[in-house]
PDB file of C-alpha atoms in Angstrom:
ATOM      1  CA  UNK Q   1      17.232  -7.534  14.473  1.00  0.00           C
ATOM      2  CA  UNK Q   2      17.027  -6.659  10.794  1.00  0.00           C
ATOM      3  CA  UNK Q   3      13.690  -8.378  10.164  1.00  0.00           C
ATOM      4  CA  UNK Q   4      10.352  -7.240   8.794  1.00  0.00           C
ATOM      5  CA  UNK Q   5       9.237  -5.922  12.197  1.00  0.00           C
ATOM      6  CA  UNK Q   6      12.166  -3.526  12.251  1.00  0.00           C
ATOM      7  CA  UNK Q   7      10.855  -1.844   9.107  1.00  0.00           C
ATOM      8  CA  UNK Q   8       7.422  -1.403  10.734  1.00  0.00           C
ATOM      9  CA  UNK Q   9       8.578   0.596  13.764  1.00  0.00           C
ATOM     10  CA  UNK Q  10       6.288   3.560  13.040  1.00  0.00           C
ATOM     11  CA  UNK Q  11       3.247   1.258  12.935  1.00  0.00           C
ATOM     12  CA  UNK Q  12       4.296  -0.367  16.208  1.00  0.00           C
ATOM     13  CA  UNK Q  13       4.636   3.016  17.902  1.00  0.00           C
ATOM     14  CA  UNK Q  14       1.230   4.205  16.634  1.00  0.00           C
ATOM     15  CA  UNK Q  15      -0.539   1.930  19.150  1.00  0.00           C
ATOM     16  CA  UNK Q  16      -1.544   3.978  22.221  1.00  0.00           C
ATOM     17  CA  UNK Q  17      -2.562   0.846  24.198  1.00  0.00           C
ATOM     18  CA  UNK Q  18      -6.021   2.224  24.968  1.00  0.00           C
ATOM     19  CA  UNK Q  19      -7.578  -1.246  25.057  1.00  0.00           C
ATOM     20  CA  UNK Q  20     -10.559  -0.504  22.798  1.00  0.00           C
ATOM     21  CA  UNK Q  21      -9.451  -3.396  20.618  1.00  0.00           C
ATOM     22  CA  UNK Q  22      -9.856  -5.968  23.370  1.00  0.00           C
ATOM     23  CA  UNK Q  23     -13.552  -6.687  23.026  1.00  0.00           C
ATOM     24  CA  UNK Q  24     -13.215  -6.854  19.244  1.00  0.00           C
ATOM     25  CA  UNK Q  25     -10.642  -9.644  19.457  1.00  0.00           C
ATOM     26  CA  UNK Q  26     -12.084 -13.201  19.394  1.00  0.00           C
ATOM     27  CA  UNK Q  27      -8.959 -14.826  20.846  1.00  0.00           C
ATOM     28  CA  UNK Q  28      -8.831 -12.399  23.781  1.00  0.00           C
ATOM     29  CA  UNK Q  29     -12.533 -12.946  24.452  1.00  0.00           C
ATOM     30  CA  UNK Q  30     -11.957 -16.702  24.425  1.00  0.00           C
ATOM     31  CA  UNK Q  31      -8.785 -16.870  26.547  1.00  0.00           C
ATOM     32  CA  UNK Q  32      -8.877 -13.655  28.600  1.00  0.00           C
ATOM     33  CA  UNK Q  33      -5.096 -13.517  28.159  1.00  0.00           C
ATOM     34  CA  UNK Q  34      -3.710 -10.028  27.463  1.00  0.00           C
ATOM     35  CA  UNK Q  35      -1.047 -11.624  25.264  1.00  0.00           C
ATOM     36  CA  UNK Q  36      -3.822 -12.912  23.021  1.00  0.00           C
ATOM     37  CA  UNK Q  37      -5.126  -9.397  22.380  1.00  0.00           C
ATOM     38  CA  UNK Q  38      -3.975  -7.021  19.609  1.00  0.00           C
ATOM     39  CA  UNK Q  39      -2.528  -4.693  22.252  1.00  0.00           C
ATOM     40  CA  UNK Q  40      -0.687  -7.549  23.926  1.00  0.00           C
ATOM     41  CA  UNK Q  41       0.663  -8.877  20.655  1.00  0.00           C
ATOM     42  CA  UNK Q  42       1.946  -5.426  19.739  1.00  0.00           C
ATOM     43  CA  UNK Q  43       3.754  -5.329  23.108  1.00  0.00           C
ATOM     44  CA  UNK Q  44       5.389  -8.632  22.168  1.00  0.00           C
ATOM     45  CA  UNK Q  45       6.276  -7.355  18.692  1.00  0.00           C
ATOM     46  CA  UNK Q  46       7.886  -4.263  20.166  1.00  0.00           C
ATOM     47  CA  UNK Q  47       9.831  -6.400  22.620  1.00  0.00           C
ATOM     48  CA  UNK Q  48      11.196  -8.496  19.735  1.00  0.00           C
ATOM     49  CA  UNK Q  49      11.906  -5.415  17.615  1.00  0.00           C
ATOM     50  CA  UNK Q  50      13.786  -3.821  20.536  1.00  0.00           C
ATOM     51  CA  UNK Q  51      15.708  -7.082  21.199  1.00  0.00           C
ATOM     52  CA  UNK Q  52      14.327  -7.460  24.730  1.00  0.00           C
ATOM     53  CA  UNK Q  53      12.527 -10.685  23.765  1.00  0.00           C
ATOM     54  CA  UNK Q  54      14.172 -13.338  21.570  1.00  0.00           C
ATOM     55  CA  UNK Q  55      12.457 -13.954  18.247  1.00  0.00           C
ATOM     56  CA  UNK Q  56      12.820 -17.675  18.954  1.00  0.00           C
ATOM     57  CA  UNK Q  57      10.825 -17.360  22.197  1.00  0.00           C
ATOM     58  CA  UNK Q  58       7.986 -19.940  22.339  1.00  0.00           C
ATOM     59  CA  UNK Q  59       5.813 -17.274  23.992  1.00  0.00           C
ATOM     60  CA  UNK Q  60       6.128 -14.968  20.981  1.00  0.00           C
ATOM     61  CA  UNK Q  61       5.370 -17.729  18.489  1.00  0.00           C
ATOM     62  CA  UNK Q  62       2.426 -19.054  20.538  1.00  0.00           C
ATOM     63  CA  UNK Q  63       0.536 -15.780  20.807  1.00  0.00           C
ATOM     64  CA  UNK Q  64       1.304 -14.548  17.291  1.00  0.00           C
ATOM     65  CA  UNK Q  65       0.180 -17.850  15.776  1.00  0.00           C
ATOM     66  CA  UNK Q  66      -3.035 -17.874  17.803  1.00  0.00           C
ATOM     67  CA  UNK Q  67      -4.210 -14.692  16.067  1.00  0.00           C
ATOM     68  CA  UNK Q  68      -6.974 -15.360  13.536  1.00  0.00           C
ATOM     69  CA  UNK Q  69      -5.941 -12.413  11.384  1.00  0.00           C
ATOM     70  CA  UNK Q  70      -9.565 -11.229  11.191  1.00  0.00           C
ATOM     71  CA  UNK Q  71      -8.468  -7.583  11.661  1.00  0.00           C
ATOM     72  CA  UNK Q  72     -11.649  -6.737  13.566  1.00  0.00           C
ATOM     73  CA  UNK Q  73      -9.399  -4.734  15.893  1.00  0.00           C
ATOM     74  CA  UNK Q  74      -8.580  -2.309  13.083  1.00  0.00           C
ATOM     75  CA  UNK Q  75     -12.218  -1.197  12.959  1.00  0.00           C
ATOM     76  CA  UNK Q  76     -12.224  -0.544  16.706  1.00  0.00           C
ATOM     77  CA  UNK Q  77      -8.853   1.235  16.866  1.00  0.00           C
ATOM     78  CA  UNK Q  78      -9.101   5.049  17.237  1.00  0.00           C
ATOM     79  CA  UNK Q  79      -5.403   5.423  16.362  1.00  0.00           C
ATOM     80  CA  UNK Q  80      -5.736   3.611  13.029  1.00  0.00           C
ATOM     81  CA  UNK Q  81      -3.075   1.012  13.803  1.00  0.00           C
ATOM     82  CA  UNK Q  82      -2.462  -1.177  10.738  1.00  0.00           C
ATOM     83  CA  UNK Q  83      -2.447  -4.355  12.766  1.00  0.00           C
ATOM     84  CA  UNK Q  84      -2.830  -6.682   9.782  1.00  0.00           C
ATOM     85  CA  UNK Q  85       0.484  -5.562   8.315  1.00  0.00           C
ATOM     86  CA  UNK Q  86       2.181  -5.855  11.701  1.00  0.00           C
ATOM     87  CA  UNK Q  87       0.897  -9.402  12.064  1.00  0.00           C
ATOM     88  CA  UNK Q  88       2.227 -10.363   8.632  1.00  0.00           C
ATOM     89  CA  UNK Q  89       5.614  -8.818   9.471  1.00  0.00           C
ATOM     90  CA  UNK Q  90       5.768 -10.761  12.748  1.00  0.00           C
ATOM     91  CA  UNK Q  91       4.878 -14.013  11.026  1.00  0.00           C
ATOM     92  CA  UNK Q  92       7.433 -13.313   8.299  1.00  0.00           C
ATOM     93  CA  UNK Q  93      10.142 -13.021  10.942  1.00  0.00           C
ATOM     94  CA  UNK Q  94       8.922 -16.220  12.607  1.00  0.00           C
ATOM     95  CA  UNK Q  95       8.851 -17.950   9.223  1.00  0.00           C
ATOM     96  CA  UNK Q  96      12.461 -16.937   8.538  1.00  0.00           C
ATOM     97  CA  UNK Q  97      13.773 -17.699  12.032  1.00  0.00           C
ATOM     98  CA  UNK Q  98      15.877 -20.764  12.745  1.00  0.00           C
ATOM     99  CA  UNK Q  99      13.596 -22.416  15.262  1.00  0.00           C
ATOM    100  CA  UNK Q 100      11.791 -25.749  15.681  1.00  0.00           C
ATOM    101  CA  UNK Q 101       8.576 -25.886  13.654  1.00  0.00           C
ATOM    102  CA  UNK Q 102       5.523 -27.891  14.639  1.00  0.00           C
ATOM    103  CA  UNK Q 103       4.333 -30.613  12.213  1.00  0.00           C
ATOM    104  CA  UNK Q 104       1.378 -28.370  11.315  1.00  0.00           C
ATOM    105  CA  UNK Q 105       3.711 -25.458  10.487  1.00  0.00           C
ATOM    106  CA  UNK Q 106       5.954 -27.707   8.417  1.00  0.00           C
ATOM    107  CA  UNK Q 107       2.998 -29.119   6.457  1.00  0.00           C
ATOM    108  CA  UNK Q 108       1.581 -25.640   5.861  1.00  0.00           C
ATOM    109  CA  UNK Q 109       4.925 -24.318   4.628  1.00  0.00           C
ATOM    110  CA  UNK Q 110       5.330 -27.313   2.313  1.00  0.00           C
ATOM    111  CA  UNK Q 111       1.852 -26.915   0.801  1.00  0.00           C
ATOM    112  CA  UNK Q 112       2.193 -23.163   0.300  1.00  0.00           C
ATOM    113  CA  UNK Q 113       5.626 -23.475  -1.277  1.00  0.00           C
ATOM    114  CA  UNK Q 114       5.248 -26.635  -3.365  1.00  0.00           C
ATOM    115  CA  UNK Q 115       1.531 -26.665  -4.238  1.00  0.00           C
ATOM    116  CA  UNK Q 116       0.101 -23.150  -4.071  1.00  0.00           C
ATOM    117  CA  UNK Q 117       2.986 -21.651  -6.047  1.00  0.00           C
ATOM    118  CA  UNK Q 118       2.560 -24.289  -8.765  1.00  0.00           C
ATOM    119  CA  UNK Q 119      -0.763 -23.734 -10.618  1.00  0.00           C
ATOM    120  CA  UNK Q 120      -0.842 -27.213 -12.201  1.00  0.00           C
ATOM    121  CA  UNK Q 121      -0.311 -28.926  -8.869  1.00  0.00           C
ATOM    122  CA  UNK Q 122      -2.922 -26.694  -7.260  1.00  0.00           C
ATOM    123  CA  UNK Q 123      -5.502 -27.562  -9.912  1.00  0.00           C
ATOM    124  CA  UNK Q 124      -4.733 -31.253  -9.393  1.00  0.00           C
ATOM    125  CA  UNK Q 125      -5.126 -30.867  -5.623  1.00  0.00           C
ATOM    126  CA  UNK Q 126      -8.532 -29.213  -6.005  1.00  0.00           C
ATOM    127  CA  UNK Q 127      -9.603 -31.883  -8.519  1.00  0.00           C
ATOM    128  CA  UNK Q 128      -8.769 -34.526  -5.898  1.00  0.00           C
ATOM    129  CA  UNK Q 129     -10.691 -32.531  -3.276  1.00  0.00           C
ATOM    130  CA  UNK Q 130     -13.758 -32.444  -5.519  1.00  0.00           C
ATOM    131  CA  UNK Q 131     -13.571 -36.218  -6.031  1.00  0.00           C
ATOM    132  CA  UNK Q 132     -13.400 -36.688  -2.251  1.00  0.00           C
ATOM    133  CA  UNK Q 133     -16.327 -34.301  -1.765  1.00  0.00           C
ATOM    134  CA  UNK Q 134     -18.500 -36.031  -4.364  1.00  0.00           C
ATOM    135  CA  UNK Q 135     -17.780 -39.432  -2.821  1.00  0.00           C
ATOM    136  CA  UNK Q 136     -19.879 -38.465   0.194  1.00  0.00           C
ATOM    137  CA  UNK Q 137     -17.122 -39.418   2.627  1.00  0.00           C
ATOM    138  CA  UNK Q 138     -16.846 -35.942   4.262  1.00  0.00           C
ATOM    139  CA  UNK Q 139     -20.591 -36.032   5.031  1.00  0.00           C
ATOM    140  CA  UNK Q 140     -20.337 -39.468   6.640  1.00  0.00           C
ATOM    141  CA  UNK Q 141     -17.313 -38.460   8.704  1.00  0.00           C
ATOM    142  CA  UNK Q 142     -19.001 -35.293   9.945  1.00  0.00           C
ATOM    143  CA  UNK Q 143     -22.088 -37.249  10.982  1.00  0.00           C
ATOM    144  CA  UNK Q 144     -19.864 -39.542  13.054  1.00  0.00           C
ATOM    145  CA  UNK Q 145     -18.330 -36.512  14.847  1.00  0.00           C
ATOM    146  CA  UNK Q 146     -14.954 -38.269  14.627  1.00  0.00           C
ATOM    147  CA  UNK Q 147     -13.220 -35.288  12.932  1.00  0.00           C
ATOM    148  CA  UNK Q 148     -14.338 -33.002  15.776  1.00  0.00           C
ATOM    149  CA  UNK Q 149     -12.773 -35.350  18.290  1.00  0.00           C
ATOM    150  CA  UNK Q 150      -9.536 -35.506  16.299  1.00  0.00           C
ATOM    151  CA  UNK Q 151      -9.228 -31.796  15.524  1.00  0.00           C
ATOM    152  CA  UNK Q 152     -11.690 -28.885  15.214  1.00  0.00           C
ATOM    153  CA  UNK Q 153      -9.627 -27.709  12.216  1.00  0.00           C
ATOM    154  CA  UNK Q 154     -10.199 -31.024  10.452  1.00  0.00           C
ATOM    155  CA  UNK Q 155     -13.936 -30.805  11.142  1.00  0.00           C
ATOM    156  CA  UNK Q 156     -14.044 -27.248   9.784  1.00  0.00           C
ATOM    157  CA  UNK Q 157     -12.127 -28.246   6.638  1.00  0.00           C
ATOM    158  CA  UNK Q 158     -14.472 -31.153   5.939  1.00  0.00           C
ATOM    159  CA  UNK Q 159     -17.528 -28.960   6.537  1.00  0.00           C
ATOM    160  CA  UNK Q 160     -16.199 -26.351   4.111  1.00  0.00           C
ATOM    161  CA  UNK Q 161     -15.495 -29.051   1.534  1.00  0.00           C
ATOM    162  CA  UNK Q 162     -18.994 -30.463   1.898  1.00  0.00           C
ATOM    163  CA  UNK Q 163     -20.551 -26.983   1.572  1.00  0.00           C
ATOM    164  CA  UNK Q 164     -18.849 -26.510  -1.791  1.00  0.00           C
ATOM    165  CA  UNK Q 165     -21.012 -29.159  -3.460  1.00  0.00           C
ATOM    166  CA  UNK Q 166     -22.905 -27.787  -6.502  1.00  0.00           C
ATOM    167  CA  UNK Q 167     -26.543 -26.844  -6.065  1.00  0.00           C
ATOM    168  CA  UNK Q 168     -29.501 -27.759  -8.239  1.00  0.00           C
ATOM    169  CA  UNK Q 169     -29.206 -24.728 -10.551  1.00  0.00           C
ATOM    170  CA  UNK Q 170     -28.200 -25.736 -14.061  1.00  0.00           C
ATOM    171  CA  UNK Q 171     -25.812 -23.217 -15.620  1.00  0.00           C
ATOM    172  CA  UNK Q 172     -26.689 -24.385 -19.131  1.00  0.00           C
ATOM    173  CA  UNK Q 173     -30.245 -23.058 -19.015  1.00  0.00           C
ATOM    174  CA  UNK Q 174     -28.885 -19.536 -18.500  1.00  0.00           C
ATOM    175  CA  UNK Q 175     -26.642 -19.523 -21.578  1.00  0.00           C
ATOM    176  CA  UNK Q 176     -29.184 -18.246 -24.091  1.00  0.00           C
ATOM    177  CA  UNK Q 177     -30.334 -15.362 -21.896  1.00  0.00           C
ATOM    178  CA  UNK Q 178     -26.723 -14.325 -21.288  1.00  0.00           C
ATOM    179  CA  UNK Q 179     -25.860 -14.477 -24.989  1.00  0.00           C
ATOM    180  CA  UNK Q 180     -28.970 -12.470 -25.875  1.00  0.00           C
ATOM    181  CA  UNK Q 181     -28.071  -9.844 -23.283  1.00  0.00           C
ATOM    182  CA  UNK Q 182     -24.493  -9.604 -24.553  1.00  0.00           C
ATOM    183  CA  UNK Q 183     -25.676  -9.207 -28.132  1.00  0.00           C
ATOM    184  CA  UNK Q 184     -28.102  -6.447 -27.166  1.00  0.00           C
ATOM    185  CA  UNK Q 185     -25.476  -4.585 -25.164  1.00  0.00           C
ATOM    186  CA  UNK Q 186     -22.569  -5.047 -27.602  1.00  0.00           C
ATOM    187  CA  UNK Q 187     -20.613  -1.850 -28.081  1.00  0.00           C
ATOM    188  CA  UNK Q 188     -21.989  -0.236 -24.936  1.00  0.00           C
ATOM    189  CA  UNK Q 189     -20.530  -2.675 -22.413  1.00  0.00           C
ATOM    190  CA  UNK Q 190     -18.037  -1.646 -19.746  1.00  0.00           C
ATOM    191  CA  UNK Q 191     -15.072  -4.013 -19.639  1.00  0.00           C
ATOM    192  CA  UNK Q 192     -14.333  -5.762 -16.337  1.00  0.00           C
ATOM    193  CA  UNK Q 193     -11.918  -8.521 -15.396  1.00  0.00           C
ATOM    194  CA  UNK Q 194     -12.928 -11.338 -13.045  1.00  0.00           C
ATOM    195  CA  UNK Q 195     -10.378 -12.473 -10.467  1.00  0.00           C
ATOM    196  CA  UNK Q 196     -11.463 -16.048  -9.917  1.00  0.00           C
ATOM    197  CA  UNK Q 197      -9.304 -16.886  -6.887  1.00  0.00           C
ATOM    198  CA  UNK Q 198      -7.828 -20.287  -6.047  1.00  0.00           C
ATOM    199  CA  UNK Q 199     -10.270 -21.765  -3.515  1.00  0.00           C
ATOM    200  CA  UNK Q 200     -13.267 -20.065  -5.124  1.00  0.00           C
ATOM    201  CA  UNK Q 201     -12.440 -21.412  -8.570  1.00  0.00           C
ATOM    202  CA  UNK Q 202     -11.259 -24.780  -7.247  1.00  0.00           C
ATOM    203  CA  UNK Q 203     -14.308 -25.559  -5.085  1.00  0.00           C
ATOM    204  CA  UNK Q 204     -16.927 -22.854  -5.691  1.00  0.00           C
ATOM    205  CA  UNK Q 205     -16.563 -22.295  -9.444  1.00  0.00           C
ATOM    206  CA  UNK Q 206     -20.347 -22.007  -9.753  1.00  0.00           C
ATOM    207  CA  UNK Q 207     -20.146 -18.709  -7.826  1.00  0.00           C
ATOM    208  CA  UNK Q 208     -17.710 -17.272 -10.373  1.00  0.00           C
ATOM    209  CA  UNK Q 209     -19.920 -18.469 -13.238  1.00  0.00           C
ATOM    210  CA  UNK Q 210     -22.957 -16.832 -11.626  1.00  0.00           C
ATOM    211  CA  UNK Q 211     -21.049 -13.570 -11.115  1.00  0.00           C
ATOM    212  CA  UNK Q 212     -20.003 -13.544 -14.774  1.00  0.00           C
ATOM    213  CA  UNK Q 213     -23.637 -14.049 -15.837  1.00  0.00           C
ATOM    214  CA  UNK Q 214     -24.873 -11.219 -13.622  1.00  0.00           C
ATOM    215  CA  UNK Q 215     -22.201  -8.849 -14.908  1.00  0.00           C
ATOM    216  CA  UNK Q 216     -22.921  -9.666 -18.544  1.00  0.00           C
ATOM    217  CA  UNK Q 217     -26.684  -9.357 -18.175  1.00  0.00           C
ATOM    218  CA  UNK Q 218     -26.136  -5.920 -16.627  1.00  0.00           C
ATOM    219  CA  UNK Q 219     -24.016  -4.707 -19.510  1.00  0.00           C
ATOM    220  CA  UNK Q 220     -20.465  -5.526 -18.457  1.00  0.00           C
ATOM    221  CA  UNK Q 221     -18.123  -7.218 -20.898  1.00  0.00           C
ATOM    222  CA  UNK Q 222     -16.500  -9.816 -18.635  1.00  0.00           C
ATOM    223  CA  UNK Q 223     -13.298 -11.829 -19.033  1.00  0.00           C
ATOM    224  CA  UNK Q 224     -11.051 -13.807 -16.678  1.00  0.00           C
ATOM    225  CA  UNK Q 225      -7.330 -13.890 -17.623  1.00  0.00           C
ATOM    226  CA  UNK Q 226      -6.257 -17.532 -17.811  1.00  0.00           C
ATOM    227  CA  UNK Q 227      -2.746 -16.897 -16.488  1.00  0.00           C
ATOM    228  CA  UNK Q 228      -3.936 -15.445 -13.167  1.00  0.00           C
ATOM    229  CA  UNK Q 229      -2.841 -17.242  -9.988  1.00  0.00           C
ATOM    230  CA  UNK Q 230      -3.614 -17.204  -6.259  1.00  0.00           C
ATOM    231  CA  UNK Q 231      -3.754 -13.686  -4.788  1.00  0.00           C
ATOM    232  CA  UNK Q 232      -1.047 -14.540  -2.233  1.00  0.00           C
ATOM    233  CA  UNK Q 233      -3.113 -13.807   0.886  1.00  0.00           C
ATOM    234  CA  UNK Q 234      -2.468 -17.274   2.326  1.00  0.00           C
ATOM    235  CA  UNK Q 235       1.274 -16.789   1.962  1.00  0.00           C
ATOM    236  CA  UNK Q 236       1.198 -13.323   3.494  1.00  0.00           C
ATOM    237  CA  UNK Q 237      -0.879 -14.488   6.457  1.00  0.00           C
ATOM    238  CA  UNK Q 238       1.511 -17.391   7.028  1.00  0.00           C
ATOM    239  CA  UNK Q 239       4.565 -15.111   6.928  1.00  0.00           C
ATOM    240  CA  UNK Q 240       5.833 -16.095   3.470  1.00  0.00           C
ATOM    241  CA  UNK Q 241       5.976 -12.559   2.101  1.00  0.00           C
ATOM    242  CA  UNK Q 242       8.335 -13.540  -0.711  1.00  0.00           C
ATOM    243  CA  UNK Q 243       5.824 -16.111  -1.932  1.00  0.00           C
ATOM    244  CA  UNK Q 244       3.053 -13.499  -1.758  1.00  0.00           C
ATOM    245  CA  UNK Q 245       5.145 -11.038  -3.759  1.00  0.00           C
ATOM    246  CA  UNK Q 246       5.937 -13.668  -6.397  1.00  0.00           C
ATOM    247  CA  UNK Q 247       2.229 -14.352  -6.890  1.00  0.00           C
ATOM    248  CA  UNK Q 248       1.441 -10.628  -6.986  1.00  0.00           C
ATOM    249  CA  UNK Q 249       3.981 -10.120  -9.776  1.00  0.00           C
ATOM    250  CA  UNK Q 250       2.433 -12.938 -11.798  1.00  0.00           C
ATOM    251  CA  UNK Q 251      -1.059 -11.475 -11.385  1.00  0.00           C
ATOM    252  CA  UNK Q 252       0.140  -8.036 -12.419  1.00  0.00           C
ATOM    253  CA  UNK Q 253       1.525  -9.603 -15.605  1.00  0.00           C
ATOM    254  CA  UNK Q 254      -1.720 -11.547 -16.166  1.00  0.00           C
ATOM    255  CA  UNK Q 255      -4.003  -8.524 -15.836  1.00  0.00           C
ATOM    256  CA  UNK Q 256      -1.602  -6.100 -17.511  1.00  0.00           C
ATOM    257  CA  UNK Q 257      -2.052  -2.348 -17.685  1.00  0.00           C
ATOM    258  CA  UNK Q 258      -5.456  -2.242 -19.403  1.00  0.00           C
ATOM    259  CA  UNK Q 259      -6.982  -0.359 -16.411  1.00  0.00           C
ATOM    260  CA  UNK Q 260     -10.195  -2.362 -16.438  1.00  0.00           C
ATOM    261  CA  UNK Q 261     -12.112  -2.782 -13.193  1.00  0.00           C
ATOM    262  CA  UNK Q 262     -11.368  -6.032 -11.364  1.00  0.00           C
ATOM    263  CA  UNK Q 263     -14.169  -7.973  -9.664  1.00  0.00           C
ATOM    264  CA  UNK Q 264     -13.700 -10.807  -7.172  1.00  0.00           C
ATOM    265  CA  UNK Q 265     -16.074 -12.835  -5.020  1.00  0.00           C
ATOM    266  CA  UNK Q 266     -13.535 -13.418  -2.236  1.00  0.00           C
ATOM    267  CA  UNK Q 267     -13.135 -10.637   0.317  1.00  0.00           C
ATOM    268  CA  UNK Q 268      -9.651 -11.849   1.235  1.00  0.00           C
ATOM    269  CA  UNK Q 269      -8.584 -11.711  -2.406  1.00  0.00           C
ATOM    270  CA  UNK Q 270     -10.018  -8.201  -2.752  1.00  0.00           C
ATOM    271  CA  UNK Q 271      -8.092  -6.982   0.294  1.00  0.00           C
ATOM    272  CA  UNK Q 272      -4.878  -8.553  -0.995  1.00  0.00           C
ATOM    273  CA  UNK Q 273      -5.284  -7.196  -4.520  1.00  0.00           C
ATOM    274  CA  UNK Q 274      -5.815  -3.690  -3.169  1.00  0.00           C
ATOM    275  CA  UNK Q 275      -2.292  -3.887  -1.726  1.00  0.00           C
ATOM    276  CA  UNK Q 276      -0.753  -5.243  -4.948  1.00  0.00           C
ATOM    277  CA  UNK Q 277       0.187  -2.376  -7.271  1.00  0.00           C
ATOM    278  CA  UNK Q 278      -1.125  -1.613  -9.823  1.00  0.00           C
ATOM    279  CA  UNK Q 279      -4.366  -3.140  -8.519  1.00  0.00           C
ATOM    280  CA  UNK Q 280      -4.741  -0.589  -5.707  1.00  0.00           C
ATOM    281  CA  UNK Q 281      -8.049   1.241  -5.895  1.00  0.00           C
ATOM    282  CA  UNK Q 282      -9.393  -0.974  -8.688  1.00  0.00           C
ATOM    283  CA  UNK Q 283     -10.302  -4.221  -6.931  1.00  0.00           C
TER     284      UNK Q 283
END
C-alpha cells in the first residue's frame, strides 16, 4: 500500500485483541459496534495494511472517522499499544486517498490548510469569533435550542464560544503586584517559555495571562515567543501529517535551542509538543 499505516506495522501487531479497551472507548459504549472499538479499528487498519480491505472502503472511513481520538484506550491497554499514532496514520492515508469527501471533510481540510497554516488569517478568524461571541448571538441561539436540532457539533461549538467570554477579573489590578514580585526575584528567576496555543490565545487569552502572572509571582522569568504558531495537533488528528510537521518546524525555530522549560495550558498542545523534537521531555 505504501501509506503511513504500512510504516506502523509493529504497532499494529502489538495489539493482542484482549478487549480490555472496549469499556474505555466512548464510541463503542455508545454504539455497541465492535468496529467502533479500538480493537475493531485496529482490525480494520490491519486489513487495509495487508490489502485485504480497500483504503477507499466506506466502512473503513466511517469507523476511523467516528473515533474521538481521546486515547482513553491507551490507559487501559496492557500491551501498551500506541493507538493514537495508529489513528493518525490511518487518517493520513484516508486524507491522501483519492475518494469522495463529505462536505464536512472538505470544509475541515480547507480551514486547516488555508487558515490554520496562515497565522494572520487565523488571528483574523479568532477576532471575528470574539466579535460574534460578544454580540450575544451564540447565547440567544443556544437558548432557542435551534443549533442542537441542526447539529450537535454546532451546538457544542457555540457553547464553547460562549464559555470563552472574559470574566469579571480585571488583569490591570494585578500588574503592580507582578512587577513588584519580578523586581524582588530578579537574578534568581528560572526562565520558562509560555506556549500560548491557537484556540487558547484566540479565545481564552485571559488564561494565558493568568498563567504568566502565577509563574512570575513564583519566581519564574516568563516569555512567549511571538513567532510561535499552532502546535499542529488539529492537523495530525485530521490526517494532515505534513501540515503538522510544517507547524512543528516553525515552532522549533521560534523556541530555538535555549533549553528553557516550556509551559502550556492546553493538554493537547502539551501532548503534541512532547512528540516534536527538540521539545520532547520539556513540555
